[in-house]
Amino acid sequence: MDISRAAAGLFMRNGLRATRAEDIARAAGVAPRTFYRYFATKEESLGPIFAAGSQKWAEAVRAAPAQLPVPEALRHAIVATLTPGVGVRPESLDWVRALLRLAEENPALLRVWGEACQTAERTLAGVLAARAVAARSVVTRAVATTEASPTPSLPPAPTPSPKLRLTAATASAAVRVAVEAWAATDDASDGPDGPVALALRHLEALHDFPWSAE
């Protein structure tokens, strides 16, 4: 992550083309061979920063109150991770904007961003599968209590079904497109066209989507 932050700083100050892997290594205080131990290219060095942001959103869905249905858990996660001064520092959003603009101009960097988003999408599918198991366990415990029988042990969260994967992909796309669309503008991060507002509107536009976590 230290190397990734150094790369981001250099890319934003000097541009992607003018920045060499050796420059990033020097700024991070490591030898070039150490840089190449972690990253094959200078573009790949932004992977940890991209991954941290996208994974944070998926993990916020995991942390949402268990009683929330999927749409509400998604909204909770959006507000928790994208609200300036609450879930993210305003200057971090400035970095996101600058780096995504760079990515739009560079196919290699855009691929790194896409891979981070895809990994987060898989994480979200697993989170939704775990929430589905947790929801069923609540019903199971309630029935067991009513019938005065012991509560059976829960199986581990299953491999996400195709439906869950589609749900995760749809939710992830709604948030990703919101962040990308905002980054392409000069709109304030906390305004009516900021990433939170856009992401929530995207979810609202999907109100007929079957959001069940089954």
PDB file of C-alpha atoms in Angstrom:
ATOM      1  CA  MET A   1       0.000   0.000   0.000  1.00  0.00           C
ATOM      2  CA  ASP A   2       2.911   2.372   0.655  1.00  0.00           C
ATOM      3  CA  ILE A   3       4.141   1.788  -2.890  1.00  0.00           C
ATOM      4  CA  SER A   4       0.617   2.265  -4.211  1.00  0.00           C
ATOM      5  CA  ARG A   5       0.215   5.592  -2.433  1.00  0.00           C
ATOM      6  CA  ALA A   6       3.585   6.776  -3.729  1.00  0.00           C
ATOM      7  CA  ALA A   7       2.561   5.812  -7.265  1.00  0.00           C
ATOM      8  CA  ALA A   8      -0.747   7.650  -6.971  1.00  0.00           C
ATOM      9  CA  GLY A   9       0.986  10.806  -5.795  1.00  0.00           C
ATOM     10  CA  LEU A  10       3.475  10.738  -8.661  1.00  0.00           C
ATOM     11  CA  PHE A  11       0.853   9.944 -11.262  1.00  0.00           C
ATOM     12  CA  MET A  12      -1.260  12.899 -10.168  1.00  0.00           C
ATOM     13  CA  ARG A  13       1.667  15.327  -9.980  1.00  0.00           C
ATOM     14  CA  ASN A  14       3.664  14.277 -13.026  1.00  0.00           C
ATOM     15  CA  GLY A  15       1.284  12.246 -15.141  1.00  0.00           C
ATOM     16  CA  LEU A  16       1.333   8.564 -15.931  1.00  0.00           C
ATOM     17  CA  ARG A  17       3.621   8.738 -18.942  1.00  0.00           C
ATOM     18  CA  ALA A  18       6.309  10.776 -17.177  1.00  0.00           C
ATOM     19  CA  THR A  19       6.422   8.470 -14.147  1.00  0.00           C
ATOM     20  CA  ARG A  20       8.692   5.409 -14.207  1.00  0.00           C
ATOM     21  CA  ALA A  21       8.562   2.387 -11.947  1.00  0.00           C
ATOM     22  CA  GLU A  22      11.984   3.440 -10.643  1.00  0.00           C
ATOM     23  CA  ASP A  23      10.539   6.829  -9.660  1.00  0.00           C
ATOM     24  CA  ILE A  24       7.777   5.128  -7.714  1.00  0.00           C
ATOM     25  CA  ALA A  25      10.248   2.856  -5.931  1.00  0.00           C
ATOM     26  CA  ARG A  26      12.384   5.837  -4.951  1.00  0.00           C
ATOM     27  CA  ALA A  27       9.367   7.772  -3.660  1.00  0.00           C
ATOM     28  CA  ALA A  28       8.250   4.752  -1.624  1.00  0.00           C
ATOM     29  CA  GLY A  29      11.735   4.254  -0.199  1.00  0.00           C
ATOM     30  CA  VAL A  30      12.265   0.797  -1.693  1.00  0.00           C
ATOM     31  CA  ALA A  31      14.608  -0.673  -4.270  1.00  0.00           C
ATOM     32  CA  PRO A  32      13.347  -1.195  -7.839  1.00  0.00           C
ATOM     33  CA  ARG A  33      13.644  -4.962  -7.369  1.00  0.00           C
ATOM     34  CA  THR A  34      11.272  -4.680  -4.413  1.00  0.00           C
ATOM     35  CA  PHE A  35       8.807  -2.788  -6.576  1.00  0.00           C
ATOM     36  CA  TYR A  36       8.911  -5.534  -9.207  1.00  0.00           C
ATOM     37  CA  ARG A  37       8.481  -8.192  -6.541  1.00  0.00           C
ATOM     38  CA  TYR A  38       4.967  -6.828  -5.994  1.00  0.00           C
ATOM     39  CA  PHE A  39       4.011  -5.331  -9.350  1.00  0.00           C
ATOM     40  CA  ALA A  40       4.832  -6.249 -12.937  1.00  0.00           C
ATOM     41  CA  THR A  41       4.112  -2.747 -14.258  1.00  0.00           C
ATOM     42  CA  LYS A  42       3.772   0.776 -12.939  1.00  0.00           C
ATOM     43  CA  GLU A  43       0.025   0.701 -13.690  1.00  0.00           C
ATOM     44  CA  GLU A  44      -0.448  -2.379 -11.519  1.00  0.00           C
ATOM     45  CA  SER A  45       0.949  -0.466  -8.554  1.00  0.00           C
ATOM     46  CA  LEU A  46      -2.412   1.315  -8.212  1.00  0.00           C
ATOM     47  CA  GLY A  47      -4.117  -2.031  -7.608  1.00  0.00           C
ATOM     48  CA  PRO A  48      -4.006  -1.864  -3.784  1.00  0.00           C
ATOM     49  CA  ILE A  49      -5.571   1.615  -3.698  1.00  0.00           C
ATOM     50  CA  PHE A  50      -8.318   0.659  -6.129  1.00  0.00           C
ATOM     51  CA  ALA A  51      -8.931  -2.608  -4.275  1.00  0.00           C
ATOM     52  CA  ALA A  52      -9.111  -0.934  -0.864  1.00  0.00           C
ATOM     53  CA  GLY A  53     -11.906   1.395  -1.948  1.00  0.00           C
ATOM     54  CA  SER A  54     -13.981  -1.186  -3.790  1.00  0.00           C
ATOM     55  CA  GLN A  55     -13.578  -3.843  -1.087  1.00  0.00           C
ATOM     56  CA  LYS A  56     -14.573  -1.333   1.602  1.00  0.00           C
ATOM     57  CA  TRP A  57     -17.985  -0.994  -0.008  1.00  0.00           C
ATOM     58  CA  ALA A  58     -18.517  -4.763  -0.133  1.00  0.00           C
ATOM     59  CA  GLU A  59     -17.432  -5.173   3.489  1.00  0.00           C
ATOM     60  CA  ALA A  60     -19.828  -2.391   4.532  1.00  0.00           C
ATOM     61  CA  VAL A  61     -22.676  -4.533   3.212  1.00  0.00           C
ATOM     62  CA  ARG A  62     -21.406  -7.326   5.477  1.00  0.00           C
ATOM     63  CA  ALA A  63     -21.392  -4.928   8.428  1.00  0.00           C
ATOM     64  CA  ALA A  64     -24.910  -3.618   7.765  1.00  0.00           C
ATOM     65  CA  PRO A  65     -27.473  -4.601  10.434  1.00  0.00           C
ATOM     66  CA  ALA A  66     -28.516  -8.193   9.875  1.00  0.00           C
ATOM     67  CA  GLN A  67     -32.237  -7.399   9.886  1.00  0.00           C
ATOM     68  CA  LEU A  68     -31.976  -5.116   6.848  1.00  0.00           C
ATOM     69  CA  PRO A  69     -33.212  -6.532   3.540  1.00  0.00           C
ATOM     70  CA  VAL A  70     -30.720  -6.466   0.679  1.00  0.00           C
ATOM     71  CA  PRO A  71     -31.747  -3.081  -0.834  1.00  0.00           C
ATOM     72  CA  GLU A  72     -31.507  -1.379   2.549  1.00  0.00           C
ATOM     73  CA  ALA A  73     -28.174  -3.038   3.314  1.00  0.00           C
ATOM     74  CA  LEU A  74     -26.842  -1.740  -0.009  1.00  0.00           C
ATOM     75  CA  ARG A  75     -28.066   1.784   0.739  1.00  0.00           C
ATOM     76  CA  HIS A  76     -26.561   1.584   4.208  1.00  0.00           C
ATOM     77  CA  ALA A  77     -23.195   0.597   2.711  1.00  0.00           C
ATOM     78  CA  ILE A  78     -23.275   3.406   0.139  1.00  0.00           C
ATOM     79  CA  VAL A  79     -23.863   6.060   2.780  1.00  0.00           C
ATOM     80  CA  ALA A  80     -21.338   4.488   5.148  1.00  0.00           C
ATOM     81  CA  THR A  81     -18.491   4.373   2.629  1.00  0.00           C
ATOM     82  CA  LEU A  82     -19.026   7.283   0.217  1.00  0.00           C
ATOM     83  CA  THR A  83     -20.248  10.125   2.434  1.00  0.00           C
ATOM     84  CA  PRO A  84     -17.437  12.718   2.695  1.00  0.00           C
ATOM     85  CA  GLY A  85     -16.279  13.182   6.264  1.00  0.00           C
ATOM     86  CA  VAL A  86     -18.168  10.082   7.419  1.00  0.00           C
ATOM     87  CA  GLY A  87     -17.106   7.011   5.488  1.00  0.00           C
ATOM     88  CA  VAL A  88     -14.288   8.600   3.522  1.00  0.00           C
ATOM     89  CA  ARG A  89     -12.070  11.653   3.768  1.00  0.00           C
ATOM     90  CA  PRO A  90     -12.884  14.404   1.234  1.00  0.00           C
ATOM     91  CA  GLU A  91      -9.264  14.398   0.037  1.00  0.00           C
ATOM     92  CA  SER A  92      -9.494  10.645  -0.619  1.00  0.00           C
ATOM     93  CA  LEU A  93     -12.394  11.285  -2.957  1.00  0.00           C
ATOM     94  CA  ASP A  94     -10.271  13.886  -4.734  1.00  0.00           C
ATOM     95  CA  TRP A  95      -7.668  11.162  -5.263  1.00  0.00           C
ATOM     96  CA  VAL A  96     -10.341   8.806  -6.580  1.00  0.00           C
ATOM     97  CA  ARG A  97     -11.502  11.417  -9.069  1.00  0.00           C
ATOM     98  CA  ALA A  98      -7.996  12.133 -10.318  1.00  0.00           C
ATOM     99  CA  LEU A  99      -7.013   8.472 -10.600  1.00  0.00           C
ATOM    100  CA  LEU A 100     -10.181   7.453 -12.410  1.00  0.00           C
ATOM    101  CA  ARG A 101      -9.643  10.250 -14.899  1.00  0.00           C
ATOM    102  CA  LEU A 102      -6.165   8.891 -15.498  1.00  0.00           C
ATOM    103  CA  ALA A 103      -7.593   5.403 -15.912  1.00  0.00           C
ATOM    104  CA  GLU A 104     -10.033   6.574 -18.586  1.00  0.00           C
ATOM    105  CA  GLU A 105      -7.041   7.713 -20.638  1.00  0.00           C
ATOM    106  CA  ASN A 106      -4.956   4.564 -20.163  1.00  0.00           C
ATOM    107  CA  PRO A 107      -6.199   1.060 -21.067  1.00  0.00           C
ATOM    108  CA  ALA A 108      -3.661  -0.667 -18.791  1.00  0.00           C
ATOM    109  CA  LEU A 109      -4.715   1.403 -15.799  1.00  0.00           C
ATOM    110  CA  LEU A 110      -8.392   0.973 -16.649  1.00  0.00           C
ATOM    111  CA  ARG A 111      -7.830  -2.798 -16.609  1.00  0.00           C
ATOM    112  CA  VAL A 112      -6.388  -2.549 -13.080  1.00  0.00           C
ATOM    113  CA  TRP A 113      -9.476  -0.625 -11.963  1.00  0.00           C
ATOM    114  CA  GLY A 114     -11.749  -3.186 -13.614  1.00  0.00           C
ATOM    115  CA  GLU A 115      -9.984  -6.096 -11.923  1.00  0.00           C
ATOM    116  CA  ALA A 116     -10.360  -4.417  -8.515  1.00  0.00           C
ATOM    117  CA  CYS A 117     -14.078  -3.904  -9.125  1.00  0.00           C
ATOM    118  CA  GLN A 118     -14.526  -7.500 -10.254  1.00  0.00           C
ATOM    119  CA  THR A 119     -12.788  -8.807  -7.145  1.00  0.00           C
ATOM    120  CA  ALA A 120     -15.032  -6.657  -4.959  1.00  0.00           C
ATOM    121  CA  GLU A 121     -18.048  -7.970  -6.845  1.00  0.00           C
ATOM    122  CA  ARG A 122     -17.055 -11.532  -5.972  1.00  0.00           C
ATOM    123  CA  THR A 123     -16.622 -10.466  -2.350  1.00  0.00           C
ATOM    124  CA  LEU A 124     -20.093  -8.938  -2.376  1.00  0.00           C
ATOM    125  CA  ALA A 125     -21.604 -12.148  -3.769  1.00  0.00           C
ATOM    126  CA  GLY A 126     -20.080 -14.047  -0.855  1.00  0.00           C
ATOM    127  CA  VAL A 127     -21.361 -11.427   1.586  1.00  0.00           C
ATOM    128  CA  LEU A 128     -24.890 -11.749   0.207  1.00  0.00           C
ATOM    129  CA  ALA A 129     -24.675 -15.531   0.469  1.00  0.00           C
ATOM    130  CA  ALA A 130     -23.618 -15.210   4.112  1.00  0.00           C
ATOM    131  CA  ARG A 131     -26.476 -12.777   4.814  1.00  0.00           C
ATOM    132  CA  ALA A 132     -28.922 -15.246   3.271  1.00  0.00           C
ATOM    133  CA  VAL A 133     -27.659 -17.992   5.585  1.00  0.00           C
ATOM    134  CA  ALA A 134     -27.892 -15.633   8.568  1.00  0.00           C
ATOM    135  CA  ALA A 135     -31.470 -14.700   7.646  1.00  0.00           C
ATOM    136  CA  ARG A 136     -32.456 -18.360   7.431  1.00  0.00           C
ATOM    137  CA  SER A 137     -30.823 -19.031  10.780  1.00  0.00           C
ATOM    138  CA  VAL A 138     -33.016 -16.420  12.432  1.00  0.00           C
ATOM    139  CA  VAL A 139     -36.120 -18.206  11.134  1.00  0.00           C
ATOM    140  CA  THR A 140     -34.699 -21.587  12.151  1.00  0.00           C
ATOM    141  CA  ARG A 141     -34.008 -20.392  15.694  1.00  0.00           C
ATOM    142  CA  ALA A 142     -37.480 -18.906  15.956  1.00  0.00           C
ATOM    143  CA  VAL A 143     -39.089 -22.177  14.886  1.00  0.00           C
ATOM    144  CA  ALA A 144     -36.829 -24.173  17.187  1.00  0.00           C
ATOM    145  CA  THR A 145     -37.720 -21.935  20.129  1.00  0.00           C
ATOM    146  CA  THR A 146     -41.431 -22.234  19.354  1.00  0.00           C
ATOM    147  CA  GLU A 147     -41.234 -26.005  19.130  1.00  0.00           C
ATOM    148  CA  ALA A 148     -38.926 -26.245  22.151  1.00  0.00           C
ATOM    149  CA  SER A 149     -36.419 -28.232  20.152  1.00  0.00           C
ATOM    150  CA  PRO A 150     -32.657 -27.704  19.944  1.00  0.00           C
ATOM    151  CA  THR A 151     -31.423 -25.357  17.250  1.00  0.00           C
ATOM    152  CA  PRO A 152     -29.615 -27.281  14.511  1.00  0.00           C
ATOM    153  CA  SER A 153     -26.111 -26.242  13.655  1.00  0.00           C
ATOM    154  CA  LEU A 154     -25.776 -23.928  10.668  1.00  0.00           C
ATOM    155  CA  PRO A 155     -23.898 -24.951   7.543  1.00  0.00           C
ATOM    156  CA  PRO A 156     -21.260 -22.558   6.234  1.00  0.00           C
ATOM    157  CA  ALA A 157     -22.295 -19.932   3.680  1.00  0.00           C
ATOM    158  CA  PRO A 158     -22.772 -21.695   0.339  1.00  0.00           C
ATOM    159  CA  THR A 159     -21.042 -20.852  -2.897  1.00  0.00           C
ATOM    160  CA  PRO A 160     -22.992 -17.897  -4.327  1.00  0.00           C
ATOM    161  CA  SER A 161     -25.694 -19.000  -6.738  1.00  0.00           C
ATOM    162  CA  PRO A 162     -25.973 -17.493 -10.226  1.00  0.00           C
ATOM    163  CA  LYS A 163     -28.837 -15.339  -8.928  1.00  0.00           C
ATOM    164  CA  LEU A 164     -26.692 -14.027  -6.073  1.00  0.00           C
ATOM    165  CA  ARG A 165     -23.842 -13.349  -8.474  1.00  0.00           C
ATOM    166  CA  LEU A 166     -26.227 -11.389 -10.687  1.00  0.00           C
ATOM    167  CA  THR A 167     -27.449  -9.431  -7.670  1.00  0.00           C
ATOM    168  CA  ALA A 168     -23.878  -8.619  -6.657  1.00  0.00           C
ATOM    169  CA  ALA A 169     -22.955  -7.632 -10.218  1.00  0.00           C
ATOM    170  CA  THR A 170     -25.982  -5.365 -10.520  1.00  0.00           C
ATOM    171  CA  ALA A 171     -25.394  -3.648  -7.186  1.00  0.00           C
ATOM    172  CA  SER A 172     -21.677  -3.270  -7.859  1.00  0.00           C
ATOM    173  CA  ALA A 173     -22.334  -1.765 -11.287  1.00  0.00           C
ATOM    174  CA  ALA A 174     -24.785   0.732  -9.811  1.00  0.00           C
ATOM    175  CA  VAL A 175     -22.123   1.995  -7.413  1.00  0.00           C
ATOM    176  CA  ARG A 176     -19.195   1.792  -9.823  1.00  0.00           C
ATOM    177  CA  VAL A 177     -20.977   3.742 -12.545  1.00  0.00           C
ATOM    178  CA  ALA A 178     -22.001   6.372  -9.989  1.00  0.00           C
ATOM    179  CA  VAL A 179     -18.406   6.882  -8.856  1.00  0.00           C
ATOM    180  CA  GLU A 180     -17.078   6.913 -12.417  1.00  0.00           C
ATOM    181  CA  ALA A 181     -19.756   9.345 -13.601  1.00  0.00           C
ATOM    182  CA  TRP A 182     -19.065  11.702 -10.716  1.00  0.00           C
ATOM    183  CA  ALA A 183     -15.301  11.479 -11.257  1.00  0.00           C
ATOM    184  CA  ALA A 184     -15.758  12.643 -14.848  1.00  0.00           C
ATOM    185  CA  THR A 185     -17.340  15.898 -13.632  1.00  0.00           C
ATOM    186  CA  ASP A 186     -16.356  18.762 -11.347  1.00  0.00           C
ATOM    187  CA  ASP A 187     -19.423  18.317  -9.122  1.00  0.00           C
ATOM    188  CA  ALA A 188     -18.972  18.489  -5.356  1.00  0.00           C
ATOM    189  CA  SER A 189     -18.593  15.117  -3.649  1.00  0.00           C
ATOM    190  CA  ASP A 190     -21.301  15.987  -1.113  1.00  0.00           C
ATOM    191  CA  GLY A 191     -23.740  17.599  -3.524  1.00  0.00           C
ATOM    192  CA  PRO A 192     -26.855  16.378  -5.315  1.00  0.00           C
ATOM    193  CA  ASP A 193     -24.688  14.879  -8.049  1.00  0.00           C
ATOM    194  CA  GLY A 194     -22.013  13.451  -5.753  1.00  0.00           C
ATOM    195  CA  PRO A 195     -21.226   9.722  -5.640  1.00  0.00           C
ATOM    196  CA  VAL A 196     -23.641   8.991  -2.769  1.00  0.00           C
ATOM    197  CA  ALA A 197     -26.567  10.744  -4.419  1.00  0.00           C
ATOM    198  CA  LEU A 198     -25.844   9.160  -7.791  1.00  0.00           C
ATOM    199  CA  ALA A 199     -25.447   5.653  -6.357  1.00  0.00           C
ATOM    200  CA  LEU A 200     -28.699   5.928  -4.408  1.00  0.00           C
ATOM    201  CA  ARG A 201     -30.511   7.124  -7.520  1.00  0.00           C
ATOM    202  CA  HIS A 202     -29.107   4.196  -9.462  1.00  0.00           C
ATOM    203  CA  LEU A 203     -30.466   1.779  -6.868  1.00  0.00           C
ATOM    204  CA  GLU A 204     -33.816   3.548  -6.962  1.00  0.00           C
ATOM    205  CA  ALA A 205     -33.888   3.130 -10.744  1.00  0.00           C
ATOM    206  CA  LEU A 206     -33.535  -0.614 -10.087  1.00  0.00           C
ATOM    207  CA  HIS A 207     -36.533  -0.748  -7.743  1.00  0.00           C
ATOM    208  CA  ASP A 208     -38.107  -3.587  -9.745  1.00  0.00           C
ATOM    209  CA  PHE A 209     -34.978  -5.747  -9.559  1.00  0.00           C
ATOM    210  CA  PRO A 210     -35.494  -8.926  -7.471  1.00  0.00           C
ATOM    211  CA  TRP A 211     -33.021  -8.100  -4.698  1.00  0.00           C
ATOM    212  CA  SER A 212     -33.633 -11.254  -2.668  1.00  0.00           C
ATOM    213  CA  ALA A 213     -30.441 -12.625  -1.084  1.00  0.00           C
ATOM    214  CA  GLU A 214     -31.460 -16.188  -1.920  1.00  0.00           C
TER     215      GLU A 214
END
